[in-house]
Amino acid sequence: MNTWLSLVTDALTRIPGYPSQQRTFFAEALAEPGRYLLVHRDPVPADHAHALLICRTGLFAFRFAEDVPAEFDGLRRHVEATFGKLQFGREKIVAHDAQIVLLVPGEIRRRGDGRFAVAGPGELDRVIRARHRQLRPTRVQAIANTVAHQSAREYDLLEIEDVTPDPPVPALLDRSEVLSPQRDAALEMPFQHWMTFLDPEQEVLVSRTYTGPARIAGPAGTGKTVVALHRMARQAKRSTGRQLYTTFVKTLANCQETYFRRLAPGTEGRVQFAGLHSWAMDFLGQRIAAPKLDPRGADRVFGRVWEQARAVFEDIEPHESYWREEIDRVIKGREIDDLDVYQRAERHGRNGIRLDDDRRAEVWHELYVPYVSEMRKRGISDYSDVIAIALAEIRNEPLPEPYDAVVVDEVQDMTLAGLRLAHAIAGGNGSSPLLLLGDGQQQVYAGGWRMADAGIDLRGRGEVLRVNYRNRRRVWENAAGIDAVNELGDFDDAPGVLLRDADVTLPDGVVRIWRGPDHYLESALVDGIRECGKPLSDIAVLTRTRKEAARLAGALAAVGIAALPLEDYDGTPHPAVKIGTVHRAKGLDFVAVFHPSWSGGGPRTGASRERARLAERQKLVAITRARDFAWLGIRDDRSEIERPS
């Protein structure tokens, strides 16, 4: 028997009230030095843990059971209350992160369901090692000593003379002591752990209860998504109900699912992450027949319609994309199926070009009607059709099993029809468990809406975050200087907070700016990536268009730099540079971001001003994806080449 195991065995013999089989579990929990076990005194109430474990991989609460305890909800509350009292200077333990483990006899076979894990004889050490937390040894010891002090009437810390003791740590740390903040520790960890870092000041939002639809707003980097993920994790550990996280772009949903599974493993069957269109297609496939979604076919159809009608609209706006957006984001996006309704509709976010009744009639008869007619002839649907069909179906027959929570991220990019669908998924009433996350300043799609248009009342159920936790100061300063105001503000029920008005917590940071002709962009980008000093796995190249992303991916491949399209990225660590459009990067974080753009040019009017505003918001989104390093390539073929400043 090795020295450590011998010490553990001796210590366990001094515990009264626990039979040998249960002591065997305790011995496995203490399989290596650096783990601290607190054992509950006999008798143990039904809503208390038999033992608590603090170690490098996190906080654990053990309960001996053959089935899910009837007092499980009380057990969860007691565990969170025990760990929730911990405060180390500015650092507060995230109590809902504690893992409850049911310790079962060998003949019992049961699986965890996300609220708890299950371990039989010989399985506990594997469960402990499987967690992704990495607490510092000194912090582990401090937590153990503090819990022992605060819970001395219930738990005894198992005293084991460590063969390699750590430096002594006081049992109860004074708040006035200067300790390393929790965010500093998170910065030192692998970047994927940073993605779910919850600042102590945000913990109150995780446990806040809402009686109906609610929203969390705030500028880029203020932690809206992180708060929502922790709320979902907390609920998943307290309830077996279903939850849905959805957003306009599927890449964000895929990545956030990866991060969430680290917070709440074992919840795959009841906590769903899906882009709204993907959810709608699955829903329709189960209810009726899923439509034949053909985005490329839709592009070809509209292209032909545009060629026929180009002469009518070129003097107003020559770009085909503007008129396609008019159909997707205004007419279909607002569920308009009648010309009279279209002529009366407010075109939020489209006021750069004002269309009178006659012009709207031309849009209707020359573009919308021919486009819809040809799509029907071909039997194909576009993304707007998918939302419309799903919304009609769920209105006709609501979901038989409601969700306990529906979280909509980057809600400002949804169409009005998409927002209405999300509300309907959550129940469609004043008490629906709908949580909306967003920031009007980060809108990267045309158009807009007001919350009242969707019939959603948020009064008294809103939070506005003002502290930027994501971007280092110099990165934030560069982004904050961008004029990217959205005319609708934040959800129109409360004044928005601009990025430049946020408080910044992370110091330093690096910003490099390159200026030069477009034909030098590839070489400048390659040089910038090689010189930035960041691992390729932590770098993203964010472009305005798919065509530009393909061009730059080819340039990187030509010099041996591997690139992964953002469409294929799910948040799992990957050694390649991530590359894709700003739209695909919404809500994501990277250590370093490279963003090519164009110089601003001269005065703008009408649609050109509208496009310029949208481009500025896209630039803001791109730069604020970076935590430590941002590279901005500004192309102007009239300028000489300037090395990064």
XYZ file of C-alpha atoms in Angstrom:
645
model
C 0.000 0.000 0.000
C 1.482 3.412 -0.975
C 1.968 6.119 1.611
C -0.940 8.322 0.500
C -3.453 5.458 0.363
C -2.291 4.287 3.777
C -2.904 7.756 5.219
C -6.368 7.875 3.619
C -7.287 4.445 4.975
C -6.203 5.412 8.477
C -8.207 8.630 8.354
C -11.348 6.875 7.101
C -11.320 4.416 9.995
C -11.938 7.345 12.322
C -15.238 8.320 10.640
C -18.270 7.112 12.659
C -21.596 6.090 11.134
C -20.512 4.958 7.641
C -20.279 1.245 6.682
C -17.263 -0.155 4.855
C -18.832 0.027 1.362
C -19.444 3.746 1.762
C -15.931 4.282 3.106
C -14.641 2.590 -0.042
C -16.310 5.332 -2.098
C -14.648 7.954 0.093
C -11.271 6.287 -0.428
C -11.763 6.448 -4.197
C -12.681 10.125 -3.946
C -9.314 10.671 -2.255
C -7.355 8.710 -4.862
C -4.605 11.320 -5.013
C -3.194 14.157 -2.892
C -4.722 17.583 -3.379
C -8.316 16.416 -2.881
C -10.243 17.471 0.225
C -13.234 15.536 1.592
C -15.779 16.924 4.048
C -17.999 14.251 5.598
C -21.443 14.997 7.047
C -21.998 14.098 10.662
C -24.577 11.420 11.428
C -27.573 11.695 11.079
C -27.655 13.132 7.565
C -30.870 15.004 6.595
C -32.578 13.840 3.400
C -31.744 17.086 1.606
C -28.043 17.167 2.545
C -25.041 15.598 0.841
C -23.260 12.804 2.680
C -19.927 14.319 1.679
C -18.383 17.215 -0.237
C -15.214 17.005 -2.321
C -13.044 19.915 -3.419
C -10.276 19.186 -5.922
C -8.548 20.516 -9.050
C -11.465 19.542 -11.314
C -14.091 21.351 -9.256
C -16.668 20.982 -6.516
C -18.612 17.771 -5.876
C -21.426 16.706 -3.559
C -21.931 12.976 -2.878
C -25.212 11.354 -1.857
C -25.598 7.616 -1.260
C -28.776 6.452 -3.002
C -30.354 3.666 -5.019
C -32.573 6.057 -6.993
C -33.050 9.782 -7.446
C -33.716 11.135 -3.935
C -37.225 12.450 -3.326
C -35.591 15.518 -1.794
C -33.338 16.126 -4.805
C -34.461 19.741 -5.276
C -33.707 20.438 -1.635
C -30.344 18.703 -1.997
C -29.422 20.959 -4.928
C -30.470 24.061 -2.975
C -28.432 23.017 0.063
C -25.334 22.286 -2.027
C -25.552 25.652 -3.790
C -26.135 27.436 -0.494
C -23.063 25.736 0.979
C -20.737 26.673 -1.865
C -22.470 29.967 -2.665
C -21.242 31.529 0.579
C -17.645 31.438 -0.643
C -16.046 34.799 -1.378
C -12.327 35.380 -1.933
C -11.752 39.078 -2.413
C -13.497 39.801 -5.746
C -13.703 36.121 -6.573
C -16.976 34.334 -5.820
C -17.529 30.644 -6.431
C -20.176 29.811 -9.055
C -22.335 27.625 -6.829
C -24.446 25.983 -9.539
C -21.239 24.577 -11.035
C -21.028 22.049 -8.190
C -21.601 18.501 -9.482
C -23.950 16.245 -7.519
C -22.917 12.581 -7.747
C -25.209 9.767 -6.640
C -23.163 6.885 -5.219
C -25.012 3.639 -5.910
C -24.429 -0.033 -5.012
C -22.825 -2.235 -7.645
C -26.076 -3.968 -8.609
C -27.802 -0.663 -9.418
C -27.397 0.554 -13.014
C -28.589 4.080 -13.613
C -27.334 6.915 -15.795
C -27.067 10.576 -14.897
C -29.438 13.002 -16.591
C -27.526 16.271 -16.419
C -28.830 17.204 -12.981
C -26.456 14.672 -11.444
C -23.822 12.068 -12.262
C -23.912 8.453 -11.088
C -20.994 6.344 -9.864
C -20.892 2.740 -8.769
C -17.973 1.018 -7.033
C -14.730 1.717 -8.893
C -16.281 4.502 -11.034
C -16.018 7.592 -8.849
C -12.451 8.588 -9.690
C -13.321 8.544 -13.421
C -16.305 10.838 -12.785
C -14.106 13.250 -10.836
C -11.394 13.353 -13.506
C -13.921 13.846 -16.332
C -14.747 17.419 -15.357
C -13.064 20.271 -17.208
C -12.419 22.688 -14.339
C -8.838 23.483 -13.368
C -8.630 25.155 -9.954
C -5.250 26.141 -8.605
C -3.997 23.948 -5.710
C -3.900 26.902 -3.333
C -7.472 27.829 -4.249
C -8.617 24.217 -3.735
C -7.174 24.226 -0.236
C -8.644 27.660 0.523
C -12.128 26.523 -0.547
C -11.880 23.366 1.555
C -10.771 25.262 4.645
C -13.433 27.932 4.200
C -16.265 25.424 3.702
C -15.053 23.529 6.774
C -15.135 26.767 8.769
C -18.553 27.938 7.532
C -20.216 24.499 7.736
C -18.552 23.298 10.936
C -21.900 22.320 12.476
C -22.606 19.841 9.666
C -19.361 18.699 8.023
C -15.947 17.588 9.223
C -12.909 18.039 7.008
C -11.085 14.730 6.822
C -7.654 15.477 8.241
C -4.893 13.745 6.270
C -1.253 14.532 6.711
C -0.248 15.255 3.122
C 3.116 13.772 2.231
C 3.765 16.848 0.031
C 1.919 19.647 1.790
C 1.070 22.901 0.018
C 2.047 26.216 1.593
C -0.348 27.028 4.451
C -3.494 28.923 3.470
C -5.666 30.706 6.036
C -9.064 29.126 6.640
C -11.152 32.234 6.067
C -9.780 34.843 3.671
C -10.413 38.483 4.465
C -12.196 40.384 1.671
C -9.660 43.161 2.025
C -6.795 40.898 1.035
C -5.377 41.469 -2.420
C -5.906 38.193 -4.288
C -5.677 37.380 -7.987
C -9.120 38.012 -9.480
C -10.938 35.067 -10.964
C -10.751 36.589 -14.422
C -6.946 36.586 -14.257
C -6.993 32.848 -13.638
C -9.405 32.380 -16.544
C -7.084 34.318 -18.857
C -4.293 31.869 -18.112
C -6.408 28.833 -19.025
C -7.002 27.419 -22.532
C -9.154 29.825 -24.540
C -12.168 27.498 -24.694
C -12.513 27.800 -20.898
C -12.619 31.587 -21.234
C -15.746 31.224 -23.356
C -17.850 30.289 -20.311
C -16.117 32.497 -17.742
C -18.732 34.088 -15.479
C -17.556 37.195 -13.694
C -18.556 37.290 -9.998
C -20.549 40.472 -10.597
C -22.817 38.635 -13.054
C -23.782 35.737 -10.796
C -26.885 37.493 -9.501
C -28.307 37.424 -13.051
C -27.907 33.650 -13.218
C -30.367 33.048 -10.385
C -32.798 35.891 -11.168
C -36.379 34.745 -11.807
C -38.613 36.248 -14.494
C -42.395 35.866 -14.749
C -42.547 36.252 -18.520
C -40.469 37.184 -21.561
C -37.260 38.949 -20.558
C -34.243 40.437 -22.232
C -30.573 40.934 -21.500
C -29.093 43.758 -23.552
C -25.714 45.429 -23.621
C -22.857 46.230 -25.981
C -20.367 43.701 -27.315
C -18.310 41.794 -24.778
C -20.547 42.331 -21.759
C -21.293 38.636 -21.237
C -24.912 38.316 -22.344
C -24.471 34.817 -23.774
C -22.329 33.615 -20.864
C -25.020 34.654 -18.393
C -27.642 32.830 -20.464
C -25.555 29.637 -20.677
C -25.058 29.614 -16.918
C -28.794 30.196 -16.398
C -29.498 27.207 -18.635
C -26.902 25.069 -16.839
C -28.341 25.972 -13.454
C -31.845 25.077 -14.601
C -30.658 21.829 -16.220
C -29.207 20.756 -12.876
C -32.462 21.526 -11.065
C -35.036 20.235 -13.549
C -35.481 17.607 -16.257
C -37.530 19.991 -18.425
C -36.603 20.854 -22.020
C -34.674 23.981 -22.987
C -33.888 25.521 -26.373
C -31.096 27.896 -27.371
C -31.592 29.330 -30.838
C -30.200 32.081 -33.029
C -30.321 33.325 -36.608
C -26.946 31.801 -37.585
C -26.340 28.113 -36.875
C -22.566 28.512 -36.309
C -23.208 30.334 -33.044
C -25.631 27.653 -31.856
C -23.144 24.888 -32.690
C -20.323 26.607 -30.797
C -22.403 27.492 -27.764
C -23.557 23.880 -27.520
C -19.921 22.776 -27.251
C -19.279 25.300 -24.481
C -22.520 24.440 -22.670
C -21.798 20.701 -22.563
C -18.739 21.522 -20.461
C -20.962 23.368 -17.992
C -23.725 20.762 -17.891
C -22.651 17.362 -19.251
C -25.294 14.704 -19.754
C -28.033 17.092 -20.897
C -28.017 16.241 -24.620
C -31.524 14.786 -24.651
C -33.279 17.794 -23.154
C -31.199 20.923 -23.803
C -31.231 21.669 -27.526
C -29.042 24.063 -29.520
C -30.179 24.872 -33.055
C -30.347 27.692 -35.559
C -33.945 28.830 -35.918
C -34.231 27.578 -39.506
C -32.838 24.185 -38.501
C -35.326 23.944 -35.636
C -38.165 24.875 -37.982
C -37.162 22.236 -40.555
C -37.001 19.518 -37.887
C -40.327 20.633 -36.441
C -42.052 20.584 -39.836
C -40.529 17.210 -40.666
C -42.202 15.777 -37.566
C -45.537 17.558 -38.061
C -46.178 17.563 -41.800
C -43.630 17.431 -44.598
C -40.555 19.619 -44.437
C -40.445 22.087 -47.346
C -37.827 21.687 -50.056
C -35.350 24.323 -48.919
C -33.191 25.404 -51.862
C -31.285 28.655 -51.158
C -29.226 28.459 -54.360
C -32.320 27.776 -56.414
C -33.967 30.790 -54.784
C -30.946 32.924 -55.711
C -31.235 31.837 -59.347
C -34.959 32.558 -59.429
C -34.550 36.043 -58.013
C -31.621 36.700 -60.353
C -33.851 36.030 -63.350
C -36.678 38.158 -61.922
C -34.216 40.984 -61.316
C -32.926 40.874 -64.878
C -36.489 41.318 -66.121
C -37.191 44.234 -63.752
C -33.760 45.875 -63.544
C -34.702 48.858 -65.696
C -37.532 49.772 -63.321
C -35.355 49.989 -60.212
C -31.803 50.858 -61.286
C -32.373 54.596 -61.017
C -33.394 54.111 -57.363
C -30.811 51.523 -56.298
C -28.707 49.497 -58.777
C -27.661 46.736 -56.371
C -29.711 43.548 -56.736
C -29.033 42.624 -53.093
C -30.976 45.649 -51.832
C -34.175 44.495 -53.511
C -33.686 40.898 -52.447
C -33.435 42.156 -48.873
C -36.640 44.146 -49.386
C -38.446 40.880 -50.053
C -36.656 38.758 -47.430
C -36.386 41.249 -44.569
C -39.413 43.514 -45.111
C -42.184 41.764 -47.049
C -41.668 38.141 -46.038
C -39.792 39.097 -42.886
C -42.846 40.979 -41.591
C -45.391 38.369 -42.805
C -46.845 40.763 -45.370
C -49.021 39.045 -47.969
C -51.069 41.984 -49.241
C -50.015 45.076 -51.199
C -52.144 47.410 -49.078
C -50.415 46.169 -45.926
C -47.011 46.627 -47.561
C -47.857 50.192 -48.554
C -48.766 51.019 -44.936
C -45.845 49.170 -43.334
C -42.963 50.905 -41.619
C -39.687 49.867 -43.236
C -37.532 49.976 -40.103
C -33.847 50.266 -40.918
C -34.592 50.907 -44.628
C -35.179 54.637 -44.582
C -32.124 55.419 -46.688
C -34.461 54.955 -49.650
C -38.038 56.057 -49.132
C -40.526 54.154 -51.276
C -43.900 55.823 -51.868
C -47.042 53.850 -52.659
C -46.335 53.757 -56.389
C -42.784 52.511 -55.859
C -43.995 49.854 -53.430
C -46.573 48.745 -55.972
C -43.732 48.317 -58.474
C -41.750 46.251 -55.960
C -44.821 44.108 -55.368
C -45.793 43.503 -58.988
C -42.365 43.486 -60.654
C -40.316 41.631 -58.019
C -42.294 39.985 -55.219
C -45.169 38.423 -57.167
C -42.996 37.025 -60.022
C -40.464 35.677 -57.501
C -43.078 33.923 -55.359
C -44.883 32.580 -58.428
C -41.729 31.066 -59.934
C -40.690 29.558 -56.586
C -44.073 27.842 -56.309
C -43.820 26.510 -59.858
C -40.484 24.923 -58.998
C -41.746 23.571 -55.683
C -38.880 25.093 -53.697
C -38.663 27.334 -50.631
C -36.294 29.961 -49.293
C -35.355 30.543 -45.647
C -38.197 33.027 -45.129
C -40.697 30.439 -46.357
C -39.447 27.918 -43.790
C -40.086 30.390 -40.960
C -43.533 31.289 -42.330
C -44.647 27.658 -42.705
C -43.407 26.732 -39.221
C -45.102 29.769 -37.691
C -48.416 28.925 -39.350
C -48.185 25.319 -38.151
C -47.352 26.161 -34.533
C -50.129 28.752 -34.424
C -52.536 26.118 -35.664
C -51.329 23.531 -33.154
C -48.998 24.654 -30.329
C -46.272 22.365 -29.029
C -47.712 19.563 -26.871
C -44.686 19.608 -24.563
C -43.636 23.168 -23.759
C -40.056 24.257 -23.199
C -38.987 25.341 -19.725
C -36.773 27.977 -21.321
C -36.197 29.388 -24.814
C -33.110 31.566 -25.276
C -32.782 33.646 -28.453
C -29.268 34.988 -29.005
C -28.342 37.868 -31.342
C -32.050 38.620 -31.507
C -31.451 41.914 -33.342
C -30.619 39.912 -36.489
C -33.921 38.017 -36.520
C -36.697 39.026 -38.864
C -39.971 39.960 -37.215
C -41.416 36.618 -38.371
C -38.458 34.813 -36.794
C -39.012 36.632 -33.502
C -42.701 35.727 -33.582
C -41.795 32.084 -34.176
C -39.399 32.077 -31.221
C -42.121 33.581 -29.029
C -44.588 30.938 -30.215
C -42.088 28.167 -29.450
C -41.878 29.513 -25.889
C -45.663 29.510 -25.555
C -46.614 32.783 -27.212
C -48.121 34.479 -24.162
C -47.302 36.960 -21.422
C -45.782 34.336 -19.128
C -43.668 32.565 -21.755
C -40.157 31.563 -20.555
C -38.494 33.503 -23.390
C -35.104 35.165 -22.877
C -33.855 37.522 -25.599
C -30.184 38.473 -25.884
C -28.981 41.227 -28.150
C -27.443 44.577 -28.967
C -28.802 46.841 -31.699
C -25.335 48.228 -32.367
C -24.277 44.767 -33.572
C -27.038 44.272 -36.149
C -25.429 43.028 -39.369
C -28.537 42.295 -41.441
C -30.776 44.823 -43.160
C -34.110 45.922 -41.782
C -35.476 45.932 -38.263
C -38.562 45.835 -36.052
C -39.928 46.978 -32.739
C -40.717 44.595 -29.915
C -44.341 45.725 -29.907
C -44.641 44.474 -33.503
C -44.142 40.940 -32.181
C -46.645 41.357 -29.348
C -43.958 40.871 -26.690
C -44.130 42.916 -23.491
C -40.798 43.133 -21.642
C -41.702 45.799 -19.092
C -39.989 45.176 -15.768
C -38.073 42.177 -17.086
C -34.936 43.613 -18.604
C -31.257 43.849 -17.796
C -28.689 46.105 -19.438
C -25.064 45.004 -19.017
C -22.414 47.717 -19.078
C -19.108 46.032 -18.205
C -16.999 44.699 -21.082
C -15.243 41.486 -20.032
C -14.140 40.289 -23.486
C -11.887 42.875 -25.100
C -8.592 44.207 -23.880
C -8.525 47.978 -23.633
C -6.749 48.831 -26.898
C -9.007 46.494 -28.868
C -12.053 48.050 -27.214
C -10.798 51.591 -27.882
C -10.462 50.857 -31.591
C -13.930 49.333 -31.838
C -15.522 52.018 -29.663
C -14.403 54.663 -32.148
C -16.579 53.183 -34.890
C -19.802 55.057 -35.618
C -22.183 52.106 -35.649
C -25.384 53.349 -34.049
C -28.591 51.448 -34.822
C -31.598 53.735 -35.191
C -33.784 51.338 -33.165
C -31.522 51.234 -30.102
C -31.796 48.207 -27.816
C -35.182 46.478 -28.124
C -36.834 49.932 -28.255
C -38.202 49.595 -24.701
C -35.060 50.990 -23.061
C -32.187 53.208 -24.157
C -29.253 51.260 -25.529
C -25.724 51.405 -24.136
C -23.107 52.138 -26.770
C -19.848 50.236 -26.808
C -17.929 53.452 -26.129
C -19.896 53.894 -22.879
C -19.026 50.443 -21.514
C -16.599 49.914 -18.638
C -13.548 47.851 -19.602
C -11.923 45.346 -17.234
C -9.037 43.850 -19.245
C -5.915 45.992 -19.720
C -3.466 46.254 -22.616
C -4.150 44.555 -25.953
C -2.698 45.120 -29.420
C -4.218 46.690 -32.546
C -2.417 46.708 -35.900
C -3.665 48.749 -38.870
C -2.489 48.153 -42.446
C -3.384 50.428 -45.343
C -2.731 49.739 -48.979
C -4.095 48.678 -52.377
C -6.381 45.675 -52.585
C -3.897 43.601 -54.610
C -1.454 43.650 -51.675
C -4.033 42.400 -49.161
C -3.079 38.710 -49.347
C 0.601 39.273 -48.615
C -0.212 41.761 -45.853
C -2.565 39.263 -44.224
C -0.006 36.448 -44.356
C 2.664 38.708 -42.857
C 0.289 39.851 -40.140
C -0.622 36.312 -39.119
C 3.004 35.220 -39.020
C 4.069 38.242 -36.989
C 1.221 38.449 -34.460
C 2.684 35.819 -32.145
C -0.615 33.987 -31.598
C -1.245 30.271 -32.266
C -3.105 29.636 -35.511
C -5.791 27.844 -33.495
C -6.676 31.132 -31.751
C -6.859 33.286 -34.909
C -9.883 34.195 -37.028
C -10.024 36.008 -40.379
C -13.417 37.695 -40.719
C -14.589 39.098 -44.055
C -17.644 40.922 -45.352
C -18.453 38.415 -48.116
C -18.145 34.692 -48.798
C -16.242 35.483 -51.994
C -13.599 37.391 -50.067
C -13.332 34.595 -47.485
C -12.675 32.080 -50.274
C -10.071 34.384 -51.817
C -8.135 34.794 -48.558
C -8.438 31.111 -47.641
C -6.754 30.335 -50.952
C -3.973 32.807 -50.183
C -3.340 31.188 -46.801
C -3.349 27.694 -48.294
C -0.786 28.787 -50.904
C 1.754 29.522 -48.157
C 0.936 26.478 -46.036
C -1.351 28.100 -43.440
C -4.308 25.807 -42.785
C -7.744 27.438 -42.638
C -11.045 26.059 -41.347
C -14.289 27.578 -42.709
C -16.453 29.000 -39.942
C -19.338 26.943 -41.345
C -17.460 23.851 -40.130
C -16.426 25.263 -36.744
C -18.305 24.117 -33.640
C -16.154 25.546 -30.864
C -13.970 22.461 -30.544
C -10.257 23.388 -30.465
C -8.800 23.113 -33.986
C -5.224 23.883 -35.088
C -6.234 25.898 -38.175
C -7.052 29.571 -38.633
C -10.829 30.086 -38.677
C -12.082 32.010 -41.715
C -15.514 33.213 -42.774
C -17.881 36.155 -42.911
C -18.667 38.493 -40.049
C -22.213 37.107 -40.174
C -20.881 33.624 -39.381
C -18.791 34.963 -36.500
C -21.667 36.622 -34.637
C -21.392 35.927 -30.908
C -18.049 34.113 -31.140
C -14.762 35.008 -29.446
C -11.163 34.585 -30.591
C -7.788 35.559 -29.181
C -6.863 37.378 -32.413
C -8.985 38.672 -35.295
C -7.937 39.862 -38.770
C -10.536 41.929 -40.621
C -10.073 43.414 -44.120
C -12.260 46.400 -44.955
C -12.398 49.370 -47.326
C -11.749 53.036 -46.650
C -14.825 55.103 -45.927
C -14.906 57.216 -49.090
C -16.785 60.486 -49.483
C -20.276 61.699 -48.530
C -23.083 59.195 -48.966
C -26.804 59.477 -49.541
C -29.766 57.121 -49.752
C -29.000 53.428 -50.008
C -25.243 54.028 -50.048
C -25.515 55.629 -46.598
C -27.577 52.670 -45.435
C -24.944 50.231 -46.720
C -22.169 52.260 -45.099
C -23.912 52.135 -41.718
C -24.331 48.396 -42.050
C -20.654 48.026 -43.000
C -19.626 50.012 -39.916
C -21.694 47.742 -37.678
C -20.089 44.725 -39.348
C -16.644 46.199 -38.688
C -17.546 46.745 -35.037
C -18.731 43.154 -34.725
C -15.544 41.853 -36.360
C -13.148 43.774 -34.126
C -15.034 42.982 -30.927
C -14.672 39.253 -31.623
C -11.005 39.712 -30.587
C -9.889 39.476 -26.996
C -6.169 40.303 -27.194
C -5.206 41.258 -30.770
C -6.966 42.929 -33.707
C -5.631 43.548 -37.227
C -7.550 45.870 -39.513
C -6.649 45.911 -43.199
C -7.957 49.091 -44.828
C -7.892 48.993 -48.623
C -7.841 52.119 -50.705
C -6.248 51.776 -54.137
C -5.384 55.475 -54.049
C -3.116 55.045 -51.008
C 0.463 53.973 -50.626
C 1.234 50.846 -48.612
C 1.558 51.435 -44.900
C 3.052 48.847 -42.592
C 0.921 47.935 -39.562
C 1.058 50.659 -36.930
